N, CA, C and O atoms as a CHARMM CRD file, in Angstrom:
* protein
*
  336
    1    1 UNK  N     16.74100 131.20300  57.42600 PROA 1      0.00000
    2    1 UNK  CA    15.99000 132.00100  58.38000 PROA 1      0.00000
    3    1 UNK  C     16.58100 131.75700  59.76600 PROA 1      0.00000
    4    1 UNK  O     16.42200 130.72800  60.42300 PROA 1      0.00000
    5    2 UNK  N     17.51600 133.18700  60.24700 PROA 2      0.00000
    6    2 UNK  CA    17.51500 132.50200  61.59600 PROA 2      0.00000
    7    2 UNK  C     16.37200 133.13300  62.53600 PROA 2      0.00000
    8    2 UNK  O     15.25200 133.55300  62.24500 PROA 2      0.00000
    9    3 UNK  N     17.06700 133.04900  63.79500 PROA 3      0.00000
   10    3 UNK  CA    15.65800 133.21700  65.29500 PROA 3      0.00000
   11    3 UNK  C     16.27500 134.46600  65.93900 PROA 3      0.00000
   12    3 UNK  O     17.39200 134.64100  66.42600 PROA 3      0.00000
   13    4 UNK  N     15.31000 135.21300  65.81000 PROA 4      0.00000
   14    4 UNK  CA    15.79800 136.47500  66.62500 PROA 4      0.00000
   15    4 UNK  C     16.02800 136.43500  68.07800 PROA 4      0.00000
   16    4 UNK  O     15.47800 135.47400  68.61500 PROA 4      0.00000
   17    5 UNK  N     16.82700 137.37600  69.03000 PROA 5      0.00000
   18    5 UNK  CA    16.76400 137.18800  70.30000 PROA 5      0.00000
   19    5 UNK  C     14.85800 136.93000  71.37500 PROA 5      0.00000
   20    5 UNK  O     14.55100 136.38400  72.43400 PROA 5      0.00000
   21    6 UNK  N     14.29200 137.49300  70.56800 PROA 6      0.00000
   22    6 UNK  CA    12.87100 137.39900  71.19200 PROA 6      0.00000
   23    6 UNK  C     12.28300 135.70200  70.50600 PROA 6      0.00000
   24    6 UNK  O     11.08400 135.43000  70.56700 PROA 6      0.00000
   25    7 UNK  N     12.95700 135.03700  70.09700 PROA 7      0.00000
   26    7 UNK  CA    12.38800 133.73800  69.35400 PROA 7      0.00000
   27    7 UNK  C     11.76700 133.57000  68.19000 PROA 7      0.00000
   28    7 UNK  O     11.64000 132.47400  67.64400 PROA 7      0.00000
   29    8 UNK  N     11.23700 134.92200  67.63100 PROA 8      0.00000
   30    8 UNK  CA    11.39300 135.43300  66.31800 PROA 8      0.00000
   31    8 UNK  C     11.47500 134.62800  65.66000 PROA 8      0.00000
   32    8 UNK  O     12.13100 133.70000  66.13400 PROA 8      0.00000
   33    9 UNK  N     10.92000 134.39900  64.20100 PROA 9      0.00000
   34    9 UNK  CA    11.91900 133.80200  62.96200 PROA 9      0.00000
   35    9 UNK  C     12.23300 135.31100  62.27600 PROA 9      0.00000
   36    9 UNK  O     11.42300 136.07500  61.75000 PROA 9      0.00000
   37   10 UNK  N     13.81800 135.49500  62.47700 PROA 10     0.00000
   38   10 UNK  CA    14.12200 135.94100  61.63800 PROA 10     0.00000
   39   10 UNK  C     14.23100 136.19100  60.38400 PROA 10     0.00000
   40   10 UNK  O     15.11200 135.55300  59.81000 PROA 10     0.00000
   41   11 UNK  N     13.60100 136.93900  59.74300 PROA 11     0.00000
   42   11 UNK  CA    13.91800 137.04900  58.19600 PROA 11     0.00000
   43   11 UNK  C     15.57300 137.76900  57.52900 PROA 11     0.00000
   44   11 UNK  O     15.97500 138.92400  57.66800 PROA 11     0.00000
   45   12 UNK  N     16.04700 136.96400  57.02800 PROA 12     0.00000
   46   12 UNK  CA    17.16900 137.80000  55.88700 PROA 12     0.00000
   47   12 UNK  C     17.61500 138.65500  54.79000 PROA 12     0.00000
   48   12 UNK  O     18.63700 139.27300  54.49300 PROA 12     0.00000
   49   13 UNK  N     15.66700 138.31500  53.97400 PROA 13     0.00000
   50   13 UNK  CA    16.05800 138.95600  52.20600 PROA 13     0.00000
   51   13 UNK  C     14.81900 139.57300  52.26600 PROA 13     0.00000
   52   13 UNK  O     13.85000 139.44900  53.01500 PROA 13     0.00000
   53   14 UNK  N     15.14800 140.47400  51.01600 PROA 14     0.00000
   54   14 UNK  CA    13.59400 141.13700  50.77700 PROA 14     0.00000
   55   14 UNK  C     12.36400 139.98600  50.67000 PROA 14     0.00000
   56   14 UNK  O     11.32900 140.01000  51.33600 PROA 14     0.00000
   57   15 UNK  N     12.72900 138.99100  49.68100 PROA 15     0.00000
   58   15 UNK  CA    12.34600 137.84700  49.16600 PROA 15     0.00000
   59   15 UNK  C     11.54700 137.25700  50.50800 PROA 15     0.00000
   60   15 UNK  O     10.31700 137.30700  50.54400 PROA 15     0.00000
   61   16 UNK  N     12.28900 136.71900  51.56000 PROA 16     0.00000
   62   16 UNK  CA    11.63700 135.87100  52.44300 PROA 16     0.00000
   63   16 UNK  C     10.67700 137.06200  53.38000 PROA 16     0.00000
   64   16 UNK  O      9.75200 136.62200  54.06100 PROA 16     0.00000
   65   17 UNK  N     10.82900 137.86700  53.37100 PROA 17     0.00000
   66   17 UNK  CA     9.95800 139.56600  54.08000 PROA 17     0.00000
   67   17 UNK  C      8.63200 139.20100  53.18600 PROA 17     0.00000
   68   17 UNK  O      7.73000 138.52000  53.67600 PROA 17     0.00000
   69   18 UNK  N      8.57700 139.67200  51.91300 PROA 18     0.00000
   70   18 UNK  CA     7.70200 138.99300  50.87200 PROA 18     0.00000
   71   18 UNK  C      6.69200 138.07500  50.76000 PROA 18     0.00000
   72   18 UNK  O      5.55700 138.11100  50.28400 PROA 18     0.00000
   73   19 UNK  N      7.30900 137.30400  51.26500 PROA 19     0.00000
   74   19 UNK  CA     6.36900 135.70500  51.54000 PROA 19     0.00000
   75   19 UNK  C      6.03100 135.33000  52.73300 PROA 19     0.00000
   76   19 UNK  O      5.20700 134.44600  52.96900 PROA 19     0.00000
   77   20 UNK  N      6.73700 136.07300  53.68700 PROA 20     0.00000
   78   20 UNK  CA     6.26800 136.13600  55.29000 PROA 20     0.00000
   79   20 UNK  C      4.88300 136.98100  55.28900 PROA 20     0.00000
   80   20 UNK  O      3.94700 136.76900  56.05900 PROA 20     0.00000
   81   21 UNK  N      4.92400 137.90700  54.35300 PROA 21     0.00000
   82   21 UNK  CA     3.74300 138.76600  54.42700 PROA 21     0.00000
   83   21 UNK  C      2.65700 138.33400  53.17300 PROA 21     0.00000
   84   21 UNK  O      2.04000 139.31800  52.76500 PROA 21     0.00000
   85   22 UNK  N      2.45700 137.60500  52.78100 PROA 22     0.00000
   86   22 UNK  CA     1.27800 137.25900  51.87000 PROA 22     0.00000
   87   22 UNK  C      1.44300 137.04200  50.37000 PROA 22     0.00000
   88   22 UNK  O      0.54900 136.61100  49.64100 PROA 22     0.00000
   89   23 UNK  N      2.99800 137.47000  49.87500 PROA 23     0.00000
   90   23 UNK  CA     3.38100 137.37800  48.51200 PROA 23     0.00000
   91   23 UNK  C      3.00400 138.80500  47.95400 PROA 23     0.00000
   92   23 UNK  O      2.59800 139.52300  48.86800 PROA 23     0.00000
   93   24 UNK  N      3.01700 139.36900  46.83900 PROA 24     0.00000
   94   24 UNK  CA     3.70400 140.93100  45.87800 PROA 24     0.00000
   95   24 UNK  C      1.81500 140.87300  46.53000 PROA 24     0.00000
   96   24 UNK  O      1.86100 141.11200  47.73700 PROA 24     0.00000
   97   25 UNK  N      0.67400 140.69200  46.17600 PROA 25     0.00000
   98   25 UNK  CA    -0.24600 141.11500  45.95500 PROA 25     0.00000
   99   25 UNK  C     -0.71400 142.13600  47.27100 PROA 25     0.00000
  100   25 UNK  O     -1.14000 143.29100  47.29900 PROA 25     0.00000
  101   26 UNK  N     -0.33900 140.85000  48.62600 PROA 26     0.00000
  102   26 UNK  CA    -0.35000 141.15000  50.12600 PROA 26     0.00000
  103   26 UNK  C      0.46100 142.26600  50.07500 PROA 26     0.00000
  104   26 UNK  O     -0.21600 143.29300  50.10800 PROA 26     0.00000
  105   27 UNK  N      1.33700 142.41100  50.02600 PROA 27     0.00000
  106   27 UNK  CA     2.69600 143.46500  50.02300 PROA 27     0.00000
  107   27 UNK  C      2.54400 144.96800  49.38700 PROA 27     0.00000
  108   27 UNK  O      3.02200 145.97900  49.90000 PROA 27     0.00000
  109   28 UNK  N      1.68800 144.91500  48.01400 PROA 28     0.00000
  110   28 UNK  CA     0.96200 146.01800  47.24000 PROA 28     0.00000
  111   28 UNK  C      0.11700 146.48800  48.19200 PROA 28     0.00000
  112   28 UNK  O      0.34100 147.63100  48.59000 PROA 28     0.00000
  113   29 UNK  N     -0.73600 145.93400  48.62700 PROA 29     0.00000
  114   29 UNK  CA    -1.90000 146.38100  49.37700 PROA 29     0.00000
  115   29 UNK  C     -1.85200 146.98700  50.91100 PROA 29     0.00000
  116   29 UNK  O     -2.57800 147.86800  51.37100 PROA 29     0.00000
  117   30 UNK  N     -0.70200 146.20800  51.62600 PROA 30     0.00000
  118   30 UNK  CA    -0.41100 146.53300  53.01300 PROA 30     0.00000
  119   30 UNK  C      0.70100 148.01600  52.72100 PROA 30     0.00000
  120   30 UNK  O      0.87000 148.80400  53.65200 PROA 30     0.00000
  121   31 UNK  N      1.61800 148.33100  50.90300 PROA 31     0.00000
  122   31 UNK  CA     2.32700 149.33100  51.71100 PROA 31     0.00000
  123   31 UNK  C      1.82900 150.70300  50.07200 PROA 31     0.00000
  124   31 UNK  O      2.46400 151.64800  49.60300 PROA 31     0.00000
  125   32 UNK  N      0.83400 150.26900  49.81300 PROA 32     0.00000
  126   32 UNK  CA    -0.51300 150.75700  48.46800 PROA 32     0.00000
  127   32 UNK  C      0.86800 151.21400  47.30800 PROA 32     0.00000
  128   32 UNK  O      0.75700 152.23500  46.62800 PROA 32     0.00000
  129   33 UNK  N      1.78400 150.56200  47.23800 PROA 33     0.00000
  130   33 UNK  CA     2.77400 150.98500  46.27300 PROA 33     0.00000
  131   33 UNK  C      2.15800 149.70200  45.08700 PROA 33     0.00000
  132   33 UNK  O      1.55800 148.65300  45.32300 PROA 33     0.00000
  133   34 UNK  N      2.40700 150.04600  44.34800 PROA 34     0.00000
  134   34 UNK  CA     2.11500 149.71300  42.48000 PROA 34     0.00000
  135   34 UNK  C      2.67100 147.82200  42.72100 PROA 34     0.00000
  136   34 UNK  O      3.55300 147.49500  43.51600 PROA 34     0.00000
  137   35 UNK  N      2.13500 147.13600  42.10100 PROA 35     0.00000
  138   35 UNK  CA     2.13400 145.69100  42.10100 PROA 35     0.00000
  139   35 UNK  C      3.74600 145.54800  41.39600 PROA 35     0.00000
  140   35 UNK  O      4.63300 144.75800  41.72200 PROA 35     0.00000
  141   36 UNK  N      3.76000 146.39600  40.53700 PROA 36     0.00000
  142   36 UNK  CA     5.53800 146.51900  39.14700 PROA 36     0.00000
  143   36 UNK  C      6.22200 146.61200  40.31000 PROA 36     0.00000
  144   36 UNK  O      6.68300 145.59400  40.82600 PROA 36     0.00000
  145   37 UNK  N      6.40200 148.02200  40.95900 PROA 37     0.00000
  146   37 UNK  CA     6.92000 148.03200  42.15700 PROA 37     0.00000
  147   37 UNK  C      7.64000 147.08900  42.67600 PROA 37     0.00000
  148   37 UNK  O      8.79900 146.73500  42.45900 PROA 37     0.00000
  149   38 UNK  N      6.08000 146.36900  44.04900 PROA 38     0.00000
  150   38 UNK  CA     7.11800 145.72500  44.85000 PROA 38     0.00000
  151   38 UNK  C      7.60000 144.60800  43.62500 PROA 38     0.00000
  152   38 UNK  O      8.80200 144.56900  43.36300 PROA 38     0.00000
  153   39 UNK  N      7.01800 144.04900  43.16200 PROA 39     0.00000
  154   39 UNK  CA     7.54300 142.75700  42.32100 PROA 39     0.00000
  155   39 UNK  C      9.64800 142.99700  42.20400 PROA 39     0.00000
  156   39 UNK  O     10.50400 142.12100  42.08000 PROA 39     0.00000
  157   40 UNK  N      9.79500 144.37900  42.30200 PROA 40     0.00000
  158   40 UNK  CA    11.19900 144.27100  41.89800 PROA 40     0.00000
  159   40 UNK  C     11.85000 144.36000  43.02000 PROA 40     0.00000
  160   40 UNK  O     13.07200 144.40900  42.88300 PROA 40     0.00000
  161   41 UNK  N     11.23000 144.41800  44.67100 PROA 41     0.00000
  162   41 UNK  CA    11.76200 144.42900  45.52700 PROA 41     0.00000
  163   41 UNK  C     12.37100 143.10300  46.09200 PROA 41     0.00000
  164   41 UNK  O     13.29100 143.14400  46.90800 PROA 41     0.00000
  165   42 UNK  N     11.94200 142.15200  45.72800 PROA 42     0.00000
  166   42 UNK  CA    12.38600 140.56500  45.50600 PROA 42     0.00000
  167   42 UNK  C     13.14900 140.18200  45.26200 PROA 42     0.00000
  168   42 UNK  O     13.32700 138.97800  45.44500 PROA 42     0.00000
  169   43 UNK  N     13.87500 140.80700  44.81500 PROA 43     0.00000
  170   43 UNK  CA    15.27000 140.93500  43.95000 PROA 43     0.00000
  171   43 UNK  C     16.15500 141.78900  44.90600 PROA 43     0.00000
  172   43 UNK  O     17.24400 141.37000  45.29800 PROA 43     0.00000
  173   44 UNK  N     15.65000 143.00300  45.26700 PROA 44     0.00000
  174   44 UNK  CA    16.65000 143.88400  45.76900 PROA 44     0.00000
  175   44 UNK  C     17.23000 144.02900  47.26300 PROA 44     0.00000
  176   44 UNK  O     16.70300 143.64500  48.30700 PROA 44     0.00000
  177   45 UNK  N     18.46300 144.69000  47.07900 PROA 45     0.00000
  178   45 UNK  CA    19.27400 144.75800  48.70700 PROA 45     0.00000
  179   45 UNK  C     18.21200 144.95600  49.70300 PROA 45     0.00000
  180   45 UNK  O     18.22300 144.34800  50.77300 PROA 45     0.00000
  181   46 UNK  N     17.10500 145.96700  49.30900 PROA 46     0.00000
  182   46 UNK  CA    16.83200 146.23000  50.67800 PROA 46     0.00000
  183   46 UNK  C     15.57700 146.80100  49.98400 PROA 46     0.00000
  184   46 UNK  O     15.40300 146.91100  48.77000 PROA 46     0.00000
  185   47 UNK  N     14.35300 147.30100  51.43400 PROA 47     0.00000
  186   47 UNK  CA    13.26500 148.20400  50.85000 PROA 47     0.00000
  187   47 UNK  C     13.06900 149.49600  50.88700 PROA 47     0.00000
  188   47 UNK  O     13.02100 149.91800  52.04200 PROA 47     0.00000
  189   48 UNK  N     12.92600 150.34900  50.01400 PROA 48     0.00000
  190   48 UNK  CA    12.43400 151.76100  50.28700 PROA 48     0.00000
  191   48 UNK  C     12.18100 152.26200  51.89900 PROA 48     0.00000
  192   48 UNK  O     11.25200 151.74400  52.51800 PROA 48     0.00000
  193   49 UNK  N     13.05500 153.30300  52.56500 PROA 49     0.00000
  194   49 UNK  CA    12.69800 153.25100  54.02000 PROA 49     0.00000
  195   49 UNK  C     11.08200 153.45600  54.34900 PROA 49     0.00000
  196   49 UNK  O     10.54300 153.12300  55.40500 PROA 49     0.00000
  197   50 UNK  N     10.58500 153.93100  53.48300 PROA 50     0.00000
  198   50 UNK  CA     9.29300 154.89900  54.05300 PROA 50     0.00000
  199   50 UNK  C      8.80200 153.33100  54.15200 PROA 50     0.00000
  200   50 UNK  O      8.01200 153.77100  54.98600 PROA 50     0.00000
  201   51 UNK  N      8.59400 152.31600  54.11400 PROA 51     0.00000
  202   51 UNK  CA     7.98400 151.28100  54.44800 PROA 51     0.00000
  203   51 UNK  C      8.51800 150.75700  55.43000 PROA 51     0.00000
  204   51 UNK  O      7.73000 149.81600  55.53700 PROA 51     0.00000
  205   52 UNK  N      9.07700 150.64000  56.06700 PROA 52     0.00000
  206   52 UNK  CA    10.32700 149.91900  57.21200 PROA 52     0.00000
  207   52 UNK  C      8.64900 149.49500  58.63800 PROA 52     0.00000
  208   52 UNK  O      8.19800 148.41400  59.01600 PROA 52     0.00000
  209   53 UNK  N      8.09200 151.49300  59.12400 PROA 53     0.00000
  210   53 UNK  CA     7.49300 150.82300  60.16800 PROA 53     0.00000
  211   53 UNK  C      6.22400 149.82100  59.84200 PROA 53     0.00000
  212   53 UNK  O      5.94300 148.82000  60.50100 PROA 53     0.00000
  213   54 UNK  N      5.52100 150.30300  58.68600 PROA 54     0.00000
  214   54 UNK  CA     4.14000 149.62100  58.19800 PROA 54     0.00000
  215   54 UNK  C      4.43900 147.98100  58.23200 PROA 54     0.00000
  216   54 UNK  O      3.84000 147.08900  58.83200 PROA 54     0.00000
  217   55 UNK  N      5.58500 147.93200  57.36500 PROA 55     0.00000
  218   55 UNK  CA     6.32900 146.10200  57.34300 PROA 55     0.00000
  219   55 UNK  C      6.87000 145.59000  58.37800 PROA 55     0.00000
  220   55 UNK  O      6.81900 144.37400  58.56000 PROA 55     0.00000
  221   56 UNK  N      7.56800 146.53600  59.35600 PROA 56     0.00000
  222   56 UNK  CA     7.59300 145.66500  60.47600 PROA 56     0.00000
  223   56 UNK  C      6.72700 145.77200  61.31700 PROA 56     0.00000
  224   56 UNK  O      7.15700 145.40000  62.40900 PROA 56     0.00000
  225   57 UNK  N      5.54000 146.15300  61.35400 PROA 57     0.00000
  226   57 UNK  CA     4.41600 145.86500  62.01000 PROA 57     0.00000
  227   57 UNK  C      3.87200 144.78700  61.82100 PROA 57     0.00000
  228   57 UNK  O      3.68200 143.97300  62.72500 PROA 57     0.00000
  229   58 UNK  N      3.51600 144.60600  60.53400 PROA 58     0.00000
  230   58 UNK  CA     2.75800 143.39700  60.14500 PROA 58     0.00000
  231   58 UNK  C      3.67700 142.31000  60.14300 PROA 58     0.00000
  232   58 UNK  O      3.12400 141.21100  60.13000 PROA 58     0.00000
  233   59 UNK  N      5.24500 142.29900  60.15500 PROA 59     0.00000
  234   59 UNK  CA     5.67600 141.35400  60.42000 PROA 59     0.00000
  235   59 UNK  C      5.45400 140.83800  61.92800 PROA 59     0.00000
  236   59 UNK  O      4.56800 140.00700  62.12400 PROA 59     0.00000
  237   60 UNK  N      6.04800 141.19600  62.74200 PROA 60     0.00000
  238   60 UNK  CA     5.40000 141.51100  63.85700 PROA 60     0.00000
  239   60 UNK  C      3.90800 140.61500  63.92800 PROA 60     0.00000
  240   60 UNK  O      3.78600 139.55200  64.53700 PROA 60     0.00000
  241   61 UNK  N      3.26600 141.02300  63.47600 PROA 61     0.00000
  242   61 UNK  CA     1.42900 140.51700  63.25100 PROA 61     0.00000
  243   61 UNK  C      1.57700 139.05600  63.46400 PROA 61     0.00000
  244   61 UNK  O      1.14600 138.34100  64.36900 PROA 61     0.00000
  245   62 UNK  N      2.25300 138.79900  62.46800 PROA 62     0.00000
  246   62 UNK  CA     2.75100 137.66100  62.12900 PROA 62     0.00000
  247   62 UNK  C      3.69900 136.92000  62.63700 PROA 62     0.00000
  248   62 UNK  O      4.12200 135.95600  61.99800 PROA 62     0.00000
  249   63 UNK  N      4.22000 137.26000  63.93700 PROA 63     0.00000
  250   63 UNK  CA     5.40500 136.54100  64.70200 PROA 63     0.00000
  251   63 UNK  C      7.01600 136.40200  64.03600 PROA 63     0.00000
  252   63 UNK  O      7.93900 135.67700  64.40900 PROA 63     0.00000
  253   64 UNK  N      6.95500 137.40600  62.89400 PROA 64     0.00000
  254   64 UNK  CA     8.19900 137.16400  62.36100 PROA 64     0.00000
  255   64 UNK  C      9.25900 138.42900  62.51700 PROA 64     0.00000
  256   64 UNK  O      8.57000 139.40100  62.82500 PROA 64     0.00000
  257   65 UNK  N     10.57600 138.79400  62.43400 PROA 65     0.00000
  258   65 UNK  CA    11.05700 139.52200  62.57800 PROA 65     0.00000
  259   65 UNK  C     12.21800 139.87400  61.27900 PROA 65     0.00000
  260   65 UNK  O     12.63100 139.11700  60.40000 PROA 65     0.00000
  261   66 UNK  N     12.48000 141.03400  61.49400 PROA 66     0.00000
  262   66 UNK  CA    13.68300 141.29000  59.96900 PROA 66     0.00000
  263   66 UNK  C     14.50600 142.33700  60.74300 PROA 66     0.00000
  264   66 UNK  O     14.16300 143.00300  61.71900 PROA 66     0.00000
  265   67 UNK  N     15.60600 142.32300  60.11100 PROA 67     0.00000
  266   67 UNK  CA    16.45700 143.11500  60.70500 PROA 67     0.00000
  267   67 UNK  C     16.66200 144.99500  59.90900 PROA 67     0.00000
  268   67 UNK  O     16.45800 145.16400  58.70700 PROA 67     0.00000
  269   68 UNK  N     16.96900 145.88200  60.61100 PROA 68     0.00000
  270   68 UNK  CA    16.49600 146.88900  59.80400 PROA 68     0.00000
  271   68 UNK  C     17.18500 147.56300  58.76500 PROA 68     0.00000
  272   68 UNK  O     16.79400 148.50700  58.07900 PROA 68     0.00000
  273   69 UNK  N     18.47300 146.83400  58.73900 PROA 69     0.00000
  274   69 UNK  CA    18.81100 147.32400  57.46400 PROA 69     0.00000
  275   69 UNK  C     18.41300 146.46400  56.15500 PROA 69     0.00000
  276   69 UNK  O     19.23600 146.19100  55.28200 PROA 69     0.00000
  277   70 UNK  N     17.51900 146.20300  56.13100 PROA 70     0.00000
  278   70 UNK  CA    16.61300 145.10100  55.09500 PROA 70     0.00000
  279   70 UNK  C     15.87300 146.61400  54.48000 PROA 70     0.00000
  280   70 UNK  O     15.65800 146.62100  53.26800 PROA 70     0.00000
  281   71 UNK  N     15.50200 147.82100  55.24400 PROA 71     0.00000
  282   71 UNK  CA    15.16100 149.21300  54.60900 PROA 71     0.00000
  283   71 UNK  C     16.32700 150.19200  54.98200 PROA 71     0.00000
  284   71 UNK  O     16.05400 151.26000  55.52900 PROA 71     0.00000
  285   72 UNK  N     17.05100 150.00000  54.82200 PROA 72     0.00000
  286   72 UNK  CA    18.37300 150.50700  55.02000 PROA 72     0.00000
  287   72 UNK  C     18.51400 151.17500  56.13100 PROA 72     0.00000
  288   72 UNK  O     19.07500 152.25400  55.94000 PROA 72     0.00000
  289   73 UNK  N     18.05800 150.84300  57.87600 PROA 73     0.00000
  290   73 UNK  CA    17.77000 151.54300  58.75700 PROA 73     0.00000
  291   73 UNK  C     19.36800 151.17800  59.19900 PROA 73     0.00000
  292   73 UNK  O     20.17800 150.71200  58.39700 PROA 73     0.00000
  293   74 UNK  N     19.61700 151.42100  60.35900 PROA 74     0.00000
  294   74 UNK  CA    21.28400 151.82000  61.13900 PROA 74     0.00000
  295   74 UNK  C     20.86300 151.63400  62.41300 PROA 74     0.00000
  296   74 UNK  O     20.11900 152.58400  62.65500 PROA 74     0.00000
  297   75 UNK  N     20.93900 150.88700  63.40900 PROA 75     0.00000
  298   75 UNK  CA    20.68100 150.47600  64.61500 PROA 75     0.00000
  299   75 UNK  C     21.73200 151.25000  65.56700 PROA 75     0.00000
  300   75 UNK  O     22.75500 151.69200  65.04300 PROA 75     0.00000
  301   76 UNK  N     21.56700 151.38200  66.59800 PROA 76     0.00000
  302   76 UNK  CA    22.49300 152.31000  67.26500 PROA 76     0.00000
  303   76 UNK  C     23.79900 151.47600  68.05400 PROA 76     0.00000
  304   76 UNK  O     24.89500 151.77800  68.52600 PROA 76     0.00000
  305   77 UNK  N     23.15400 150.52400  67.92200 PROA 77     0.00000
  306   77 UNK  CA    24.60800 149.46800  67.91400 PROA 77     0.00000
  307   77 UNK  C     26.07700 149.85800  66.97800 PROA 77     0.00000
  308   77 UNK  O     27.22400 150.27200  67.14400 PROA 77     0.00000
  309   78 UNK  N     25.22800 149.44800  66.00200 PROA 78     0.00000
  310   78 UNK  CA    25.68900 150.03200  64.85600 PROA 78     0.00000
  311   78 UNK  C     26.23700 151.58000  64.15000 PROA 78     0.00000
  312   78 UNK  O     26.88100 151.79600  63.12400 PROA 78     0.00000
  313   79 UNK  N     25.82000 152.26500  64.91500 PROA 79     0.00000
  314   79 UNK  CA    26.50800 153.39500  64.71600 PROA 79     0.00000
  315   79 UNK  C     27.43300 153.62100  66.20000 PROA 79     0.00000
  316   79 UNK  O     28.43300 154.33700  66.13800 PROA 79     0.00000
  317   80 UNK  N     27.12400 153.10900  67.24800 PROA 80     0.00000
  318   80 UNK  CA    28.73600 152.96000  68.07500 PROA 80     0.00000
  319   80 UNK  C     29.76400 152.50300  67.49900 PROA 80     0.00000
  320   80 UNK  O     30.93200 152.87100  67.63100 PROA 80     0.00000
  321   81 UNK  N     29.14200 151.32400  66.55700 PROA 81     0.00000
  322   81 UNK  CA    30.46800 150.51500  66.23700 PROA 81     0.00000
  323   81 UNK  C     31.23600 151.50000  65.64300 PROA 81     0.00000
  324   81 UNK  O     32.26100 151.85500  66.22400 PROA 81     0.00000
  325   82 UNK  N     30.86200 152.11200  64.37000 PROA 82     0.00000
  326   82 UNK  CA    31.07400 153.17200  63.42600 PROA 82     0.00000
  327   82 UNK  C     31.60000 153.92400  64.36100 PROA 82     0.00000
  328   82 UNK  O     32.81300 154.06800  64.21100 PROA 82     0.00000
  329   83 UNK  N     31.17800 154.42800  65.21700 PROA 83     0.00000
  330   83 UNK  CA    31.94600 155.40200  65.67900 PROA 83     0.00000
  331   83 UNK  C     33.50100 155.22200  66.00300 PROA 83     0.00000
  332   83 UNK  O     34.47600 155.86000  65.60300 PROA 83     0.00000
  333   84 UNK  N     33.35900 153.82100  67.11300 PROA 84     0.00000
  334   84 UNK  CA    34.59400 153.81200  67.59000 PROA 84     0.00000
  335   84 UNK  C     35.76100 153.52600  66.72700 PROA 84     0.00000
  336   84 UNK  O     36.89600 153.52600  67.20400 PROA 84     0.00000
């Protein structure tokens, strides 16, 4: 876990996003997707975008931070880079 520029704890994986937010049950309920669902997001590269603002809110809630391609978002940093 690193520390975001705001002092943040950064999150890295779906996994640690997961457990920052209450574990699969917390996670079902805050984004009302099926318990099977998230359970396989734990595992995976990244989350479904349509959840990106709901989860980083409540991360947020929670003093923690994730970076946005964790829902496959593209920061505009990031698309300068791309560009140039």
């Amino acid at each position: 876990m690193a520390m975001s520029r705001r002092g943040a704890p950064s999150l890295q994986s779906t996994s640690e996003v997961i457990d920052a937010l209450g574990g699969l049950t917390a996670v079902a309920a805050l984004t009302g997707a099926a318990y099977k669902l998230v359970s396989g997001w734990r595992n995976a590269k990244r989350f479904p975008a349509r959840y990106y603002l709901v989860m980083t809110w409540a991360l947020k809630r929670e003093r923690f931070s994730a970076p946005p391609s964790l829902w496959g978002q593209v920061t505009t940093a990031e698309m300068e880079k791309a560009a140039a």
